[in-house]
């Protein structure tokens, strides 16, 4: 598996246009809420920054380019982008959701949107028989994350696209874990791609953001209206910084993946480790699908510790290069305890079914030297 060499060029030039007024190579940051009008309703294409802002527009162009999409929209957080997608639906709609989505996604659906008479069915979308049984009732949306957070479940996007099409449902793929460098859900038949740009796209753990990408012009218009009407837009400075981050996305992802593979291989042979979850290991149940639909396995690795919860806490506290914190996808390595941190809001019964227990640890493998990461894990284990 290898990154498409064109990606290295694409990310550098995505949405990059010298400023027409001054020739500046980097785009100006339009820190303005509003724009002058020469008479009511007559302006130079911008009237109010919730609707459109030139800095956001260029960043959105870059986002569309890296997902090879016709259109992209930027949001103030990953969950704000997700919220915009759900706002496409009418009350009564039935939605099939992968059962191991990010805890906050499940919370948004269960705690907020279920109150609006939306019927979310959390099921195992990697199991053909479960999908077949669920797809008999009318469905408006199928929502999946692949690889999933935190169990790295791999779901066959092209297969689910066919199921969605047969239902007249939209297929949404959360591509946060793979990043646009390693996976292109739209090319596999998805209708909407969603990202927490807080993660790999931002890459430096200094911003919260979200994005969605689509090819269909009508769907784009509907989502653009929701973005404008509901207003969860990012600020111009954040758009500038996220746009800047995109330029190094391919080189960062290359190093994340190289390190993650080294970490997964190391953990697999360690006597204190019971099980490793990484789609790049041939022992992973989704390995064959991952090889088919991904160009790389990305930088997220989970594992089960063999010891007690007290041993897990001791391990987390002994780490020196990995930092205990929520989030992922930054240049620095992070470690997370899904049960107590990112997935604490998942109902306990479901957590147990998914295997998110006290012994599970999730690593966001950064771009440091692999030897330093392995040495840190070794001394802490
Ligand atoms: O945090 P926010 O930018 O709103 O994005 C939410 C989100 C959406 N999708 C996936 C796959 C995610 O992982 C997240 C956020 N996840 C974490 C904060 C985490 O540590 O898993």
Short mmCIF file of N, CA and C in Angstrom, two decimals, residues 105-183:
data_model
loop_
_atom_site.label_atom_id
_atom_site.label_comp_id
_atom_site.label_asym_id
_atom_site.label_seq_id
_atom_site.Cartn_x
_atom_site.Cartn_y
_atom_site.Cartn_z
N UNK A 105 -20.42 11.26 18.78
CA UNK A 105 -21.38 11.11 17.68
C UNK A 105 -22.62 10.37 18.18
N UNK A 106 -22.39 9.29 18.92
CA UNK A 106 -23.50 8.54 19.51
C UNK A 106 -24.31 9.41 20.45
N UNK A 107 -23.61 10.24 21.24
CA UNK A 107 -24.30 11.13 22.20
C UNK A 107 -25.17 12.15 21.46
N UNK A 108 -24.63 12.71 20.38
CA UNK A 108 -25.39 13.67 19.57
C UNK A 108 -26.68 13.04 19.05
N UNK A 109 -26.56 11.80 18.58
CA UNK A 109 -27.73 11.13 18.00
C UNK A 109 -28.71 10.70 19.09
N UNK A 110 -28.19 10.08 20.16
CA UNK A 110 -29.06 9.51 21.20
C UNK A 110 -29.68 10.59 22.08
N UNK A 111 -28.86 11.56 22.48
CA UNK A 111 -29.31 12.51 23.51
C UNK A 111 -29.97 13.74 22.92
N UNK A 112 -29.55 14.17 21.72
CA UNK A 112 -30.15 15.38 21.14
C UNK A 112 -31.16 15.04 20.05
N UNK A 113 -30.71 14.35 18.99
CA UNK A 113 -31.59 14.22 17.82
C UNK A 113 -32.68 13.17 17.97
N UNK A 114 -32.50 12.17 18.83
CA UNK A 114 -33.56 11.18 19.01
C UNK A 114 -34.82 11.87 19.54
N UNK A 115 -34.64 13.03 20.22
CA UNK A 115 -35.79 13.78 20.76
C UNK A 115 -36.66 14.37 19.66
N UNK A 116 -36.11 14.45 18.44
CA UNK A 116 -36.87 15.03 17.32
C UNK A 116 -37.48 13.93 16.45
N UNK A 117 -37.82 12.83 17.09
CA UNK A 117 -38.48 11.73 16.39
C UNK A 117 -37.65 11.19 15.23
N UNK A 118 -36.36 11.11 15.44
CA UNK A 118 -35.49 10.45 14.46
C UNK A 118 -35.12 9.09 15.05
N UNK A 119 -35.18 8.07 14.21
CA UNK A 119 -35.04 6.70 14.68
C UNK A 119 -33.64 6.17 14.35
N UNK A 120 -32.71 6.30 15.31
CA UNK A 120 -31.33 5.84 15.10
C UNK A 120 -31.21 4.38 15.52
N UNK A 121 -30.78 3.55 14.58
CA UNK A 121 -30.55 2.13 14.89
C UNK A 121 -29.05 1.87 14.89
N UNK A 122 -28.49 1.62 16.06
CA UNK A 122 -27.05 1.36 16.16
C UNK A 122 -26.78 -0.13 15.92
N UNK A 123 -26.16 -0.45 14.80
CA UNK A 123 -25.96 -1.87 14.47
C UNK A 123 -24.53 -2.11 13.94
N UNK A 124 -24.18 -3.39 13.85
CA UNK A 124 -22.83 -3.73 13.37
C UNK A 124 -22.85 -3.75 11.84
N UNK A 125 -22.39 -2.66 11.25
CA UNK A 125 -22.44 -2.54 9.78
C UNK A 125 -21.34 -3.35 9.10
N UNK A 126 -20.48 -4.02 9.89
CA UNK A 126 -19.47 -4.87 9.26
C UNK A 126 -19.98 -6.31 9.14
N UNK A 127 -21.20 -6.55 9.65
CA UNK A 127 -21.77 -7.89 9.61
C UNK A 127 -22.88 -7.94 8.54
N UNK A 128 -22.61 -8.68 7.46
CA UNK A 128 -23.54 -8.72 6.32
C UNK A 128 -24.96 -9.12 6.72
N UNK A 129 -25.08 -10.11 7.61
CA UNK A 129 -26.43 -10.60 7.95
C UNK A 129 -27.20 -9.54 8.75
N UNK A 130 -26.49 -8.79 9.60
CA UNK A 130 -27.13 -7.72 10.37
C UNK A 130 -27.60 -6.61 9.42
N UNK A 131 -26.75 -6.26 8.46
CA UNK A 131 -27.09 -5.20 7.50
C UNK A 131 -28.31 -5.64 6.67
N UNK A 132 -28.29 -6.89 6.23
CA UNK A 132 -29.37 -7.41 5.39
C UNK A 132 -30.71 -7.32 6.14
N UNK A 133 -30.69 -7.74 7.39
CA UNK A 133 -31.93 -7.72 8.19
C UNK A 133 -32.40 -6.28 8.42
N UNK A 134 -31.46 -5.38 8.68
CA UNK A 134 -31.83 -3.99 8.99
C UNK A 134 -32.29 -3.24 7.76
N UNK A 135 -31.79 -3.63 6.60
CA UNK A 135 -32.08 -2.87 5.38
C UNK A 135 -33.44 -3.21 4.78
N UNK A 136 -34.24 -3.98 5.49
CA UNK A 136 -35.57 -4.31 4.96
C UNK A 136 -36.56 -3.17 5.20
N UNK A 137 -36.35 -2.38 6.27
CA UNK A 137 -37.26 -1.26 6.56
C UNK A 137 -36.74 0.01 5.87
N UNK A 138 -37.66 0.92 5.47
CA UNK A 138 -37.23 2.14 4.78
C UNK A 138 -36.23 2.94 5.62
N UNK A 139 -35.17 3.35 4.98
CA UNK A 139 -34.05 4.02 5.66
C UNK A 139 -33.65 5.25 4.89
N UNK A 140 -33.36 6.34 5.58
CA UNK A 140 -32.99 7.59 4.91
C UNK A 140 -31.49 7.83 4.87
N UNK A 141 -30.81 7.26 5.87
CA UNK A 141 -29.39 7.56 5.99
C UNK A 141 -28.67 6.34 6.55
N UNK A 142 -27.48 6.06 6.02
CA UNK A 142 -26.61 5.05 6.64
C UNK A 142 -25.33 5.79 7.02
N UNK A 143 -24.92 5.62 8.26
CA UNK A 143 -23.80 6.40 8.81
C UNK A 143 -22.73 5.46 9.33
N UNK A 144 -21.53 5.60 8.80
CA UNK A 144 -20.47 4.72 9.30
C UNK A 144 -19.15 5.46 9.46
N UNK A 145 -18.32 4.84 10.28
CA UNK A 145 -16.97 5.32 10.54
C UNK A 145 -16.05 4.15 10.19
N UNK A 146 -15.06 4.37 9.36
CA UNK A 146 -14.11 3.29 9.06
C UNK A 146 -12.74 3.85 8.74
N UNK A 147 -11.66 3.40 9.40
CA UNK A 147 -11.67 2.56 10.59
C UNK A 147 -12.39 3.28 11.74
N UNK A 148 -12.97 2.48 12.63
CA UNK A 148 -13.83 3.07 13.65
C UNK A 148 -13.04 3.41 14.92
N UNK A 149 -13.67 4.25 15.70
CA UNK A 149 -13.08 4.79 16.92
C UNK A 149 -13.75 4.14 18.13
N UNK A 150 -13.11 3.35 18.95
CA UNK A 150 -11.68 3.06 19.03
C UNK A 150 -11.32 1.63 18.62
N UNK A 151 -12.28 0.84 18.07
CA UNK A 151 -11.97 -0.59 17.87
C UNK A 151 -11.40 -0.87 16.48
N UNK A 152 -11.24 0.16 15.67
CA UNK A 152 -10.61 0.05 14.33
C UNK A 152 -11.35 -0.94 13.43
N UNK A 153 -12.67 -1.04 13.66
CA UNK A 153 -13.46 -1.89 12.78
C UNK A 153 -13.40 -1.33 11.36
N UNK A 154 -13.27 -2.21 10.38
CA UNK A 154 -13.23 -1.75 8.98
C UNK A 154 -14.53 -2.16 8.31
N UNK A 155 -15.19 -1.21 7.69
CA UNK A 155 -16.47 -1.47 7.03
C UNK A 155 -16.30 -1.27 5.52
N UNK A 156 -16.89 -2.18 4.76
CA UNK A 156 -16.77 -2.15 3.30
C UNK A 156 -17.66 -1.02 2.75
N UNK A 157 -17.03 0.07 2.36
CA UNK A 157 -17.79 1.26 1.93
C UNK A 157 -18.57 0.98 0.64
N UNK A 158 -17.93 0.33 -0.33
CA UNK A 158 -18.61 0.08 -1.62
C UNK A 158 -19.85 -0.80 -1.41
N UNK A 159 -19.73 -1.77 -0.51
CA UNK A 159 -20.86 -2.67 -0.24
C UNK A 159 -22.02 -1.89 0.41
N UNK A 160 -21.71 -1.05 1.37
CA UNK A 160 -22.75 -0.25 2.04
C UNK A 160 -23.34 0.79 1.09
N UNK A 161 -22.54 1.25 0.14
CA UNK A 161 -23.05 2.22 -0.85
C UNK A 161 -24.16 1.57 -1.67
N UNK A 162 -23.96 0.29 -1.99
CA UNK A 162 -24.99 -0.44 -2.76
C UNK A 162 -26.26 -0.61 -1.93
N UNK A 163 -26.09 -0.94 -0.66
CA UNK A 163 -27.25 -1.11 0.24
C UNK A 163 -28.01 0.23 0.32
N UNK A 164 -27.26 1.32 0.48
CA UNK A 164 -27.89 2.64 0.60
C UNK A 164 -28.64 2.99 -0.68
N UNK A 165 -28.00 2.74 -1.81
CA UNK A 165 -28.62 3.09 -3.10
C UNK A 165 -29.93 2.34 -3.27
N UNK A 166 -29.93 1.05 -2.93
CA UNK A 166 -31.13 0.23 -3.08
C UNK A 166 -32.28 0.78 -2.23
N UNK A 167 -31.94 1.45 -1.13
CA UNK A 167 -32.94 2.01 -0.20
C UNK A 167 -33.31 3.44 -0.55
N UNK A 168 -32.58 4.05 -1.48
CA UNK A 168 -32.75 5.49 -1.71
C UNK A 168 -32.24 6.29 -0.51
N UNK A 169 -31.30 5.69 0.23
CA UNK A 169 -30.74 6.37 1.41
C UNK A 169 -29.39 7.00 1.06
N UNK A 170 -29.00 8.00 1.83
CA UNK A 170 -27.68 8.61 1.67
C UNK A 170 -26.67 7.83 2.51
N UNK A 171 -25.47 7.65 1.96
CA UNK A 171 -24.40 7.02 2.75
C UNK A 171 -23.42 8.10 3.22
N UNK A 172 -23.25 8.18 4.53
CA UNK A 172 -22.31 9.13 5.13
C UNK A 172 -21.12 8.34 5.68
N UNK A 173 -19.92 8.76 5.34
CA UNK A 173 -18.72 8.11 5.89
C UNK A 173 -17.90 9.14 6.67
N UNK A 174 -17.66 8.84 7.93
CA UNK A 174 -16.75 9.64 8.74
C UNK A 174 -15.34 9.16 8.42
N UNK A 175 -14.59 10.01 7.72
CA UNK A 175 -13.26 9.63 7.21
C UNK A 175 -12.14 10.19 8.08
N UNK A 176 -12.49 10.56 9.32
CA UNK A 176 -11.51 11.21 10.20
C UNK A 176 -10.28 10.35 10.44
N UNK A 177 -10.47 9.06 10.74
CA UNK A 177 -9.34 8.21 11.12
C UNK A 177 -8.40 7.93 9.94
N UNK A 178 -8.97 7.76 8.74
CA UNK A 178 -8.12 7.43 7.59
C UNK A 178 -7.46 8.68 7.03
N UNK A 179 -8.19 9.80 7.06
CA UNK A 179 -7.81 11.06 6.41
C UNK A 179 -7.97 10.90 4.91
N UNK A 180 -8.09 12.03 4.20
CA UNK A 180 -8.26 11.94 2.73
C UNK A 180 -7.04 11.33 2.04
N UNK A 181 -5.91 11.28 2.73
CA UNK A 181 -4.71 10.72 2.11
C UNK A 181 -4.85 9.21 1.92
N UNK A 182 -5.51 8.54 2.84
CA UNK A 182 -5.54 7.09 2.80
C UNK A 182 -6.88 6.49 2.34
N UNK A 183 -7.91 7.30 2.22
CA UNK A 183 -9.21 6.71 1.87
C UNK A 183 -10.09 7.77 1.20
#
